[in-house]
Amino acid sequence: MAFVILKPKREKSLLRRHPWVFSGALAKTRGTPEPGETVDVVSPRGGWLGRGAYSPRSQICVRIWTFDEREVVDAQFFRNRLERALHSRRELIDRLHLTGYRMVNAESDGLPGVIIDRYGDYLVCQFLTVGAEVWKDTIVEQLGALMPCEGVYERSDSPVRDKEGLTRRAGVAAGKEPPDVIAFQEGPHRFWVDVRNGHKTGFYLDQRENRMQMNGLAEGAEILNCFSYTGGFGVSALKAGARHVTNVDMSTAALDLSQRNMALNDLDQNRVEHVEADVFKKLRYYRDAARRFDLIVLDPPKFADSRAQVGRASRGYKDINLLAIKLLRAGGHLLTFSCSGLMEPELFQKIVADAALDAGRDAQIVRRLNQAADHPTALNFPEGHYLKGLLCRVW
Ligand code: SAH
């Protein structure tokens, strides 16, 4: 097996089982590994550190599959990882009656670059790194044996593939072509998902526990759901007894599916309004019109893709949070999120605090929110924690 040797003093993160080796830490490569090939990573003195996928095009030039020297990376290895991932979610799936959930969460499930979501009888996968790409057929085969399903659809069309020197791809990986929309169950809620054209694999499964916050908060409330996508928060709000929900998004396709999701849950269409607009503009319009709400959800897309963008992202978060706080009735609630991994929770909290200050309103954090339990974060991989939210009461 080919191997790579680290520069002196660069083994610390691997000793802490962090799965990424940056190209700047590499001293030498022995042998001529192909992109995606399995290599051993050794210290300058020859000590074995880990075994992973070689990715010469990426800044992250090795992603570790295993920290156990005896473990061979083969079909059985992937079978074991998939079984472990599924087993660890079994209780959650049964308890919450889920037919839509994340089955494999990449690095945090010991499978860098591999995302697998289930929606009803279909599995939707993303193979985001060259290592994941090389093992794709093996993973799909093992999946078929472990989880009988109608079909496996691939959504490897994320821009992160470009950094690995991979082209983007989407299509059937095994079994049947999925229908235009697939229905899945999340406890008392049902949702349609468009796995071909939706974001990521089609749905924001990571917000499941935060949608549940609507129980108890939404009853009798007038709600503004900003960046509503296919209406996840809107459905749970109406189910929880909201008086009225306004969903705002700039995507016509997302709003159409949101409307269908309302119907799928037998919700009264008179209690929901769909507004196609830019949230930044619509919030200003509501401010000028002196509109007021009891609960506002702010779940924007990722504002920062790189460290250089954190400043601009902060101004974006500040802007929408300030506007939203101004629109809340006294005692109202703000459910505000950031899904940018680079936005640290402390900084996000400070931005929301500054927004309340500028609005001249007292506000309390009632609850800190995170990504759902089927999106765990490996302790050795803090980068896996990306979604954070605050439930604030505003006076
Ligand atoms: N809250 C949703 C997920 C939001 S994803 C859920 O729980 O399912 C982000 C959404 O923001 C996308 O639907 C995208 O179309 C929308 N969006 C992005 N920028 C926007 C803008 N400036 N104004 C309105 N919608 C926007």
GROMACS .gro file of C-alpha atoms and ligand atoms in nm:
model
  421
    1MET     CA    1   0.000   0.000   0.000
    2ALA     CA    2   0.124   0.348  -0.082
    3PHE     CA    3   0.181   0.575   0.214
    4VAL     CA    4   0.229   0.940   0.296
    5ILE     CA    5   0.469   1.081   0.553
    6LEU     CA    6   0.380   1.387   0.756
    7LYS     CA    7   0.609   1.681   0.829
    8PRO     CA    8   0.755   1.700   1.181
    9LYS     CA    9   0.507   1.813   1.448
   10ARG     CA   10   0.207   1.772   1.218
   11GLU     CA   11   0.072   1.448   1.364
   12LYS     CA   12  -0.112   1.606   1.656
   13SER     CA   13  -0.457   1.625   1.498
   14LEU     CA   14  -0.439   1.264   1.376
   15LEU     CA   15  -0.340   1.149   1.724
   16ARG     CA   16  -0.663   1.319   1.835
   17ARG     CA   17  -0.845   1.120   1.565
   18HIS     CA   18  -0.935   1.423   1.357
   19PRO     CA   19  -1.001   1.270   1.014
   20TRP     CA   20  -0.846   1.537   0.786
   21VAL     CA   21  -0.485   1.568   0.669
   22PHE     CA   22  -0.412   1.904   0.507
   23SER     CA   23  -0.177   1.917   0.209
   24GLY     CA   24   0.053   2.155   0.399
   25ALA     CA   25   0.119   1.881   0.656
   26LEU     CA   26   0.251   1.633   0.397
   27ALA     CA   27   0.626   1.583   0.363
   28LYS     CA   28   0.643   1.293   0.115
   29THR     CA   29   0.433   1.043  -0.074
   30ARG     CA   30   0.573   0.690  -0.121
   31GLY     CA   31   0.443   0.500  -0.421
   32THR     CA   32   0.212   0.661  -0.676
   33PRO     CA   33  -0.138   0.649  -0.529
   34GLU     CA   34  -0.428   0.726  -0.758
   35PRO     CA   35  -0.693   0.977  -0.647
   36GLY     CA   36  -0.919   0.801  -0.395
   37GLU     CA   37  -0.675   0.515  -0.334
   38THR     CA   38  -0.632   0.397   0.024
   39VAL     CA   39  -0.303   0.509   0.179
   40ASP     CA   40  -0.143   0.477   0.520
   41VAL     CA   41  -0.042   0.798   0.695
   42VAL     CA   42   0.277   0.779   0.898
   43SER     CA   43   0.472   1.016   1.120
   44PRO     CA   44   0.823   1.137   1.023
   45ARG     CA   45   0.963   0.860   1.242
   46GLY     CA   46   0.754   0.597   1.069
   47GLY     CA   47   0.482   0.558   1.335
   48TRP     CA   48   0.144   0.448   1.190
   49LEU     CA   49  -0.126   0.715   1.235
   50GLY     CA   50  -0.424   0.628   1.017
   51ARG     CA   51  -0.552   0.487   0.688
   52GLY     CA   52  -0.752   0.696   0.449
   53ALA     CA   53  -0.840   0.810   0.099
   54TYR     CA   54  -0.577   1.004  -0.094
   55SER     CA   55  -0.707   1.318  -0.263
   56PRO     CA   56  -0.423   1.502  -0.440
   57ARG     CA   57  -0.643   1.781  -0.585
   58SER     CA   58  -0.795   1.887  -0.253
   59GLN     CA   59  -0.648   2.096   0.027
   60ILE     CA   60  -0.758   1.806   0.244
   61CYS     CA   61  -0.529   1.552   0.083
   62VAL     CA   62  -0.618   1.251   0.300
   63ARG     CA   63  -0.947   1.173   0.475
   64ILE     CA   64  -0.911   0.896   0.729
   65TRP     CA   65  -1.129   0.587   0.701
   66THR     CA   66  -0.985   0.413   1.006
   67PHE     CA   67  -0.759   0.475   1.305
   68ASP     CA   68  -0.726   0.100   1.365
   69GLU     CA   69  -0.415  -0.042   1.197
   70ARG     CA   70  -0.570  -0.390   1.175
   71GLU     CA   71  -0.878  -0.269   0.989
   72VAL     CA   72  -0.875  -0.330   0.612
   73VAL     CA   73  -1.070  -0.088   0.393
   74ASP     CA   74  -1.283  -0.322   0.182
   75ALA     CA   75  -1.650  -0.408   0.124
   76GLN     CA   76  -1.682  -0.552   0.475
   77PHE     CA   77  -1.546  -0.229   0.621
   78PHE     CA   78  -1.822  -0.028   0.451
   79ARG     CA   79  -2.081  -0.286   0.552
   80ASN     CA   80  -1.971  -0.250   0.916
   81ARG     CA   81  -1.984   0.130   0.907
   82LEU     CA   82  -2.328   0.132   0.746
   83GLU     CA   83  -2.460  -0.117   1.000
   84ARG     CA   84  -2.322   0.089   1.286
   85ALA     CA   85  -2.483   0.405   1.148
   86LEU     CA   86  -2.820   0.240   1.101
   87HIS     CA   87  -2.810   0.064   1.436
   88SER     CA   88  -2.732   0.389   1.619
   89ARG     CA   89  -3.047   0.548   1.472
   90ARG     CA   90  -3.284   0.256   1.515
   91GLU     CA   91  -3.436   0.373   1.845
   92LEU     CA   92  -3.487   0.727   1.715
   93ILE     CA   93  -3.649   0.602   1.394
   94ASP     CA   94  -3.892   0.381   1.586
   95ARG     CA   95  -3.969   0.628   1.864
   96LEU     CA   96  -4.042   0.921   1.633
   97HIS     CA   97  -4.204   0.708   1.360
   98LEU     CA   98  -3.972   0.830   1.089
   99THR     CA   99  -3.961   0.719   0.728
  100GLY     CA  100  -3.739   1.014   0.642
  101TYR     CA  101  -3.405   1.046   0.820
  102ARG     CA  102  -3.030   1.078   0.773
  103MET     CA  103  -2.877   0.734   0.784
  104VAL     CA  104  -2.511   0.831   0.730
  105ASN     CA  105  -2.366   1.167   0.828
  106ALA     CA  106  -2.024   1.159   0.663
  107GLU     CA  107  -1.718   1.211   0.889
  108SER     CA  108  -1.927   1.190   1.205
  109ASP     CA  109  -2.032   0.835   1.109
  110GLY     CA  110  -1.678   0.737   1.012
  111LEU     CA  111  -1.750   0.773   0.639
  112PRO     CA  112  -1.594   1.097   0.512
  113GLY     CA  113  -1.771   1.237   0.209
  114VAL     CA  114  -2.069   1.000   0.232
  115ILE     CA  115  -2.422   1.126   0.302
  116ILE     CA  116  -2.717   0.887   0.290
  117ASP     CA  117  -3.075   0.998   0.355
  118ARG     CA  118  -3.384   0.783   0.344
  119TYR     CA  119  -3.719   0.909   0.216
  120GLY     CA  120  -3.990   0.643   0.217
  121ASP     CA  121  -3.882   0.354  -0.007
  122TYR     CA  122  -3.588   0.542  -0.160
  123LEU     CA  123  -3.236   0.622  -0.048
  124VAL     CA  124  -3.065   0.941  -0.162
  125CYS     CA  125  -2.686   0.956  -0.150
  126GLN     CA  126  -2.413   1.213  -0.191
  127PHE     CA  127  -2.055   1.105  -0.263
  128LEU     CA  128  -1.867   1.428  -0.208
  129THR     CA  129  -1.500   1.326  -0.204
  130VAL     CA  130  -1.280   1.127  -0.438
  131GLY     CA  131  -1.243   0.857  -0.172
  132ALA     CA  132  -1.621   0.823  -0.144
  133GLU     CA  133  -1.643   0.822  -0.525
  134VAL     CA  134  -1.401   0.529  -0.561
  135TRP     CA  135  -1.607   0.320  -0.317
  136LYS     CA  136  -1.946   0.433  -0.446
  137ASP     CA  137  -2.048   0.104  -0.612
  138THR     CA  138  -1.941  -0.096  -0.308
  139ILE     CA  139  -2.136   0.133  -0.075
  140VAL     CA  140  -2.448   0.119  -0.293
  141GLU     CA  141  -2.423  -0.261  -0.312
  142GLN     CA  142  -2.386  -0.296   0.065
  143LEU     CA  143  -2.674  -0.054   0.117
  144GLY     CA  144  -2.900  -0.268  -0.100
  145ALA     CA  145  -2.819  -0.572   0.113
  146LEU     CA  146  -2.866  -0.387   0.441
  147MET     CA  147  -3.173  -0.179   0.358
  148PRO     CA  148  -3.401  -0.319   0.092
  149CYS     CA  149  -3.549  -0.025  -0.101
  150GLU     CA  150  -3.708   0.060  -0.434
  151GLY     CA  151  -3.411   0.259  -0.553
  152VAL     CA  152  -3.096   0.452  -0.468
  153TYR     CA  153  -3.074   0.799  -0.618
  154GLU     CA  154  -2.748   0.991  -0.630
  155ARG     CA  155  -2.729   1.368  -0.572
  156SER     CA  156  -2.355   1.415  -0.612
  157ASP     CA  157  -2.416   1.753  -0.774
  158SER     CA  158  -2.278   1.967  -0.494
  159PRO     CA  159  -2.014   2.232  -0.575
  160VAL     CA  160  -1.785   2.080  -0.307
  161ARG     CA  161  -1.707   1.805  -0.563
  162ASP     CA  162  -1.522   2.064  -0.772
  163LYS     CA  163  -1.256   2.097  -0.500
  164GLU     CA  164  -1.189   1.725  -0.528
  165GLY     CA  165  -1.146   1.740  -0.905
  166LEU     CA  166  -1.474   1.556  -0.954
  167THR     CA  167  -1.752   1.644  -1.194
  168ARG     CA  168  -2.102   1.690  -1.054
  169ARG     CA  169  -2.348   1.410  -1.114
  170ALA     CA  170  -2.707   1.317  -1.033
  171GLY     CA  171  -2.910   1.012  -1.131
  172VAL     CA  172  -3.020   0.662  -1.042
  173ALA     CA  173  -2.744   0.460  -0.874
  174ALA     CA  174  -2.948   0.141  -0.827
  175GLY     CA  175  -3.303   0.014  -0.862
  176LYS     CA  176  -3.594   0.224  -0.982
  177GLU     CA  177  -3.615   0.585  -1.087
  178PRO     CA  178  -3.786   0.772  -0.801
  179PRO     CA  179  -4.122   0.941  -0.865
  180ASP     CA  180  -4.141   1.322  -0.902
  181VAL     CA  181  -4.219   1.355  -0.534
  182ILE     CA  182  -4.185   1.103  -0.254
  183ALA     CA  183  -4.398   1.119   0.063
  184PHE     CA  184  -4.237   1.043   0.397
  185GLN     CA  185  -4.349   1.044   0.756
  186GLU     CA  186  -4.213   1.237   1.050
  187GLY     CA  187  -4.426   1.142   1.348
  188PRO     CA  188  -4.765   1.309   1.297
  189HIS     CA  189  -4.641   1.504   0.993
  190ARG     CA  190  -4.607   1.399   0.632
  191PHE     CA  191  -4.398   1.571   0.371
  192TRP     CA  192  -4.344   1.557  -0.002
  193VAL     CA  193  -3.983   1.570  -0.112
  194ASP     CA  194  -3.848   1.628  -0.460
  195VAL     CA  195  -3.522   1.436  -0.450
  196ARG     CA  196  -3.419   1.541  -0.801
  197ASN     CA  197  -3.454   1.917  -0.775
  198GLY     CA  198  -3.468   1.987  -0.401
  199HIS     CA  199  -3.181   2.132  -0.199
  200LYS     CA  200  -2.912   1.888  -0.088
  201THR     CA  201  -3.095   1.552  -0.092
  202GLY     CA  202  -3.430   1.732  -0.099
  203PHE     CA  203  -3.538   1.814   0.256
  204TYR     CA  204  -3.407   1.979   0.575
  205LEU     CA  205  -3.414   1.671   0.795
  206ASP     CA  206  -3.168   1.849   1.026
  207GLN     CA  207  -3.445   2.085   1.148
  208ARG     CA  208  -3.673   1.805   1.273
  209GLU     CA  209  -3.627   1.868   1.647
  210ASN     CA  210  -3.655   2.242   1.594
  211ARG     CA  211  -3.983   2.202   1.407
  212MET     CA  212  -4.106   2.028   1.722
  213GLN     CA  213  -4.050   2.354   1.913
  214MET     CA  214  -4.375   2.467   1.756
  215ASN     CA  215  -4.563   2.246   2.001
  216GLY     CA  216  -4.661   2.479   2.280
  217LEU     CA  217  -4.535   2.795   2.108
  218ALA     CA  218  -4.752   2.811   1.802
  219GLU     CA  219  -5.099   2.772   1.950
  220GLY     CA  220  -5.316   3.068   1.853
  221ALA     CA  221  -5.011   3.252   1.716
  222GLU     CA  222  -4.966   3.458   1.403
  223ILE     CA  223  -4.645   3.328   1.248
  224LEU     CA  224  -4.398   3.455   0.991
  225ASN     CA  225  -4.188   3.171   0.847
  226CYS     CA  226  -3.895   3.327   0.659
  227PHE     CA  227  -3.692   3.117   0.412
  228SER     CA  228  -3.974   2.866   0.434
  229TYR     CA  229  -3.857   2.631   0.153
  230THR     CA  230  -4.114   2.348   0.131
  231GLY     CA  231  -4.293   2.457   0.448
  232GLY     CA  232  -4.146   2.234   0.720
  233PHE     CA  233  -4.187   2.489   1.001
  234GLY     CA  234  -4.521   2.602   0.858
  235VAL     CA  235  -4.670   2.252   0.867
  236SER     CA  236  -4.560   2.192   1.225
  237ALA     CA  237  -4.684   2.537   1.331
  238LEU     CA  238  -5.030   2.482   1.186
  239LYS     CA  239  -5.048   2.130   1.329
  240ALA     CA  240  -4.961   2.283   1.666
  241GLY     CA  241  -5.258   2.519   1.639
  242ALA     CA  242  -5.119   2.837   1.482
  243ARG     CA  243  -5.385   3.091   1.393
  244HIS     CA  244  -5.208   3.190   1.072
  245VAL     CA  245  -4.876   3.122   0.897
  246THR     CA  246  -4.710   3.338   0.632
  247ASN     CA  247  -4.443   3.143   0.443
  248VAL     CA  248  -4.190   3.361   0.260
  249ASP     CA  249  -3.940   3.223   0.009
  250MET     CA  250  -3.804   3.336  -0.326
  251SER     CA  251  -3.832   2.995  -0.490
  252THR     CA  252  -4.157   2.928  -0.676
  253ALA     CA  253  -4.088   2.554  -0.683
  254ALA     CA  254  -4.034   2.544  -0.305
  255LEU     CA  255  -4.354   2.739  -0.240
  256ASP     CA  256  -4.553   2.511  -0.473
  257LEU     CA  257  -4.434   2.206  -0.283
  258SER     CA  258  -4.506   2.385   0.045
  259GLN     CA  259  -4.865   2.431  -0.068
  260ARG     CA  260  -4.886   2.060  -0.147
  261ASN     CA  261  -4.740   1.980   0.196
  262MET     CA  262  -5.019   2.179   0.360
  263ALA     CA  263  -5.274   1.972   0.166
  264LEU     CA  264  -5.094   1.646   0.248
  265ASN     CA  265  -5.142   1.725   0.617
  266ASP     CA  266  -5.509   1.823   0.573
  267LEU     CA  267  -5.440   2.176   0.689
  268ASP     CA  268  -5.685   2.458   0.638
  269GLN     CA  269  -5.553   2.657   0.337
  270ASN     CA  270  -5.723   2.970   0.476
  271ARG     CA  271  -5.478   2.973   0.764
  272VAL     CA  272  -5.171   2.987   0.542
  273GLU     CA  273  -5.036   3.237   0.293
  274HIS     CA  274  -4.747   3.179   0.053
  275VAL     CA  275  -4.545   3.485  -0.042
  276GLU     CA  276  -4.284   3.475  -0.314
  277ALA     CA  277  -4.038   3.747  -0.216
  278ASP     CA  278  -3.687   3.834  -0.104
  279VAL     CA  279  -3.695   3.808   0.276
  280PHE     CA  280  -3.463   4.108   0.317
  281LYS     CA  281  -3.712   4.323   0.125
  282LYS     CA  282  -4.028   4.170   0.265
  283LEU     CA  283  -3.918   4.227   0.626
  284ARG     CA  284  -3.864   4.597   0.544
  285TYR     CA  285  -4.205   4.609   0.380
  286TYR     CA  286  -4.369   4.461   0.693
  287ARG     CA  287  -4.174   4.706   0.911
  288ASP     CA  288  -4.297   5.002   0.706
  289ALA     CA  289  -4.651   4.864   0.710
  290ALA     CA  290  -4.630   4.818   1.092
  291ARG     CA  291  -4.723   4.448   1.063
  292ARG     CA  292  -4.676   4.246   1.384
  293PHE     CA  293  -4.631   3.874   1.451
  294ASP     CA  294  -4.622   3.646   1.756
  295LEU     CA  295  -4.353   3.415   1.627
  296ILE     CA  296  -4.095   3.458   1.353
  297VAL     CA  297  -3.874   3.185   1.207
  298LEU     CA  298  -3.550   3.287   1.038
  299ASP     CA  299  -3.381   2.992   0.869
  300PRO     CA  300  -3.168   3.145   0.593
  301PRO     CA  301  -2.937   2.955   0.357
  302LYS     CA  302  -2.568   2.933   0.436
  303PHE     CA  303  -2.433   3.291   0.430
  304ALA     CA  304  -2.063   3.197   0.470
  305ASP     CA  305  -1.881   2.939   0.257
  306SER     CA  306  -1.532   3.051   0.360
  307ARG     CA  307  -1.369   3.233   0.649
  308ALA     CA  308  -1.336   3.541   0.430
  309GLN     CA  309  -1.716   3.560   0.408
  310VAL     CA  310  -1.786   3.551   0.783
  311GLY     CA  311  -1.789   3.933   0.814
  312ARG     CA  312  -2.039   3.979   0.534
  313ALA     CA  313  -2.246   3.687   0.664
  314SER     CA  314  -2.256   3.849   1.010
  315ARG     CA  315  -2.400   4.166   0.861
  316GLY     CA  316  -2.665   3.959   0.681
  317TYR     CA  317  -2.768   3.780   1.002
  318LYS     CA  318  -2.770   4.108   1.193
  319ASP     CA  319  -2.994   4.270   0.933
  320ILE     CA  320  -3.267   4.004   0.926
  321ASN     CA  321  -3.261   3.946   1.303
  322LEU     CA  322  -3.292   4.318   1.373
  323LEU     CA  323  -3.584   4.353   1.134
  324ALA     CA  324  -3.757   4.043   1.270
  325ILE     CA  325  -3.722   4.150   1.634
  326LYS     CA  326  -3.886   4.481   1.549
  327LEU     CA  327  -4.185   4.294   1.403
  328LEU     CA  328  -4.253   4.088   1.716
  329ARG     CA  329  -4.530   4.166   1.960
  330ALA     CA  330  -4.417   4.195   2.325
  331GLY     CA  331  -4.369   3.843   2.460
  332GLY     CA  332  -4.331   3.705   2.107
  333HIS     CA  333  -4.074   3.448   1.998
  334LEU     CA  334  -3.789   3.449   1.752
  335LEU     CA  335  -3.663   3.115   1.623
  336THR     CA  336  -3.339   3.209   1.451
  337PHE     CA  337  -3.079   2.985   1.284
  338SER     CA  338  -2.744   2.979   1.117
  339CYS     CA  339  -2.639   2.673   0.917
  340SER     CA  340  -2.293   2.815   0.833
  341GLY     CA  341  -2.042   2.588   1.003
  342LEU     CA  342  -1.793   2.875   1.004
  343MET     CA  343  -2.026   3.092   1.212
  344GLU     CA  344  -1.931   3.004   1.570
  345PRO     CA  345  -2.225   2.973   1.815
  346GLU     CA  346  -2.080   3.250   2.037
  347LEU     CA  347  -2.056   3.490   1.743
  348PHE     CA  348  -2.408   3.403   1.630
  349GLN     CA  349  -2.542   3.470   1.979
  350LYS     CA  350  -2.360   3.804   1.988
  351ILE     CA  351  -2.513   3.904   1.654
  352VAL     CA  352  -2.865   3.826   1.778
  353ALA     CA  353  -2.790   4.014   2.103
  354ASP     CA  354  -2.670   4.317   1.904
  355ALA     CA  355  -2.986   4.300   1.693
  356ALA     CA  356  -3.208   4.307   2.005
  357LEU     CA  357  -3.002   4.594   2.143
  358ASP     CA  358  -3.037   4.798   1.824
  359ALA     CA  359  -3.410   4.725   1.821
  360GLY     CA  360  -3.429   4.857   2.178
  361ARG     CA  361  -3.594   4.535   2.297
  362ASP     CA  362  -3.522   4.303   2.591
  363ALA     CA  363  -3.477   3.944   2.485
  364GLN     CA  364  -3.404   3.613   2.655
  365ILE     CA  365  -3.266   3.287   2.523
  366VAL     CA  366  -3.528   3.027   2.606
  367ARG     CA  367  -3.349   2.740   2.435
  368ARG     CA  368  -3.035   2.671   2.234
  369LEU     CA  369  -3.102   2.457   1.931
  370ASN     CA  370  -2.894   2.224   1.720
  371GLN     CA  371  -2.913   1.984   1.429
  372ALA     CA  372  -3.130   1.677   1.483
  373ALA     CA  373  -3.003   1.358   1.647
  374ASP     CA  374  -2.963   1.174   1.317
  375HIS     CA  375  -2.701   1.439   1.226
  376PRO     CA  376  -2.459   1.364   1.512
  377THR     CA  377  -2.120   1.533   1.550
  378ALA     CA  378  -1.820   1.309   1.617
  379LEU     CA  379  -1.634   1.449   1.919
  380ASN     CA  380  -1.311   1.433   1.722
  381PHE     CA  381  -1.472   1.630   1.437
  382PRO     CA  382  -1.618   1.956   1.574
  383GLU     CA  383  -1.660   2.086   1.217
  384GLY     CA  384  -1.955   1.846   1.196
  385HIS     CA  385  -2.162   2.082   1.412
  386TYR     CA  386  -2.300   2.337   1.166
  387LEU     CA  387  -2.662   2.412   1.254
  388LYS     CA  388  -2.725   2.629   1.555
  389GLY     CA  389  -3.030   2.817   1.659
  390LEU     CA  390  -3.170   3.029   1.937
  391LEU     CA  391  -3.525   3.038   2.058
  392CYS     CA  392  -3.562   3.387   2.206
  393ARG     CA  393  -3.848   3.556   2.385
  394VAL     CA  394  -3.866   3.923   2.300
  395TRP     CA  395  -4.025   4.189   2.521
  396SAH     N1  396  -3.658   2.654   0.669
  396SAH     C1  397  -3.652   2.558   0.560
  396SAH     C2  398  -3.516   2.552   0.495
  396SAH     C3  399  -3.465   2.683   0.442
  396SAH     S1  400  -3.346   2.664   0.318
  396SAH     C4  401  -3.695   2.422   0.611
  396SAH     O1  402  -3.701   2.402   0.733
  396SAH     O2  403  -3.722   2.335   0.530
  396SAH     C5  404  -3.327   2.826   0.263
  396SAH     C6  405  -3.439   2.877   0.176
  396SAH     O3  406  -3.417   3.016   0.159
  396SAH     C7  407  -3.449   2.821   0.035
  396SAH     O4  408  -3.579   2.772   0.015
  396SAH     C8  409  -3.423   2.940  -0.059
  396SAH     O5  410  -3.507   2.938  -0.173
  396SAH     C9  411  -3.457   3.055   0.029
  396SAH     N2  412  -3.391   3.185   0.005
  396SAH    C10  413  -3.259   3.209  -0.009
  396SAH     N3  414  -3.235   3.341  -0.014
  396SAH    C11  415  -3.357   3.403  -0.002
  396SAH    C12  416  -3.399   3.538   0.003
  396SAH     N4  417  -3.313   3.639  -0.004
  396SAH     N5  418  -3.530   3.564   0.017
  396SAH    C13  419  -3.621   3.461   0.025
  396SAH     N6  420  -3.585   3.333   0.022
  396SAH    C14  421  -3.456   3.302   0.010
   0.00000   0.00000   0.00000
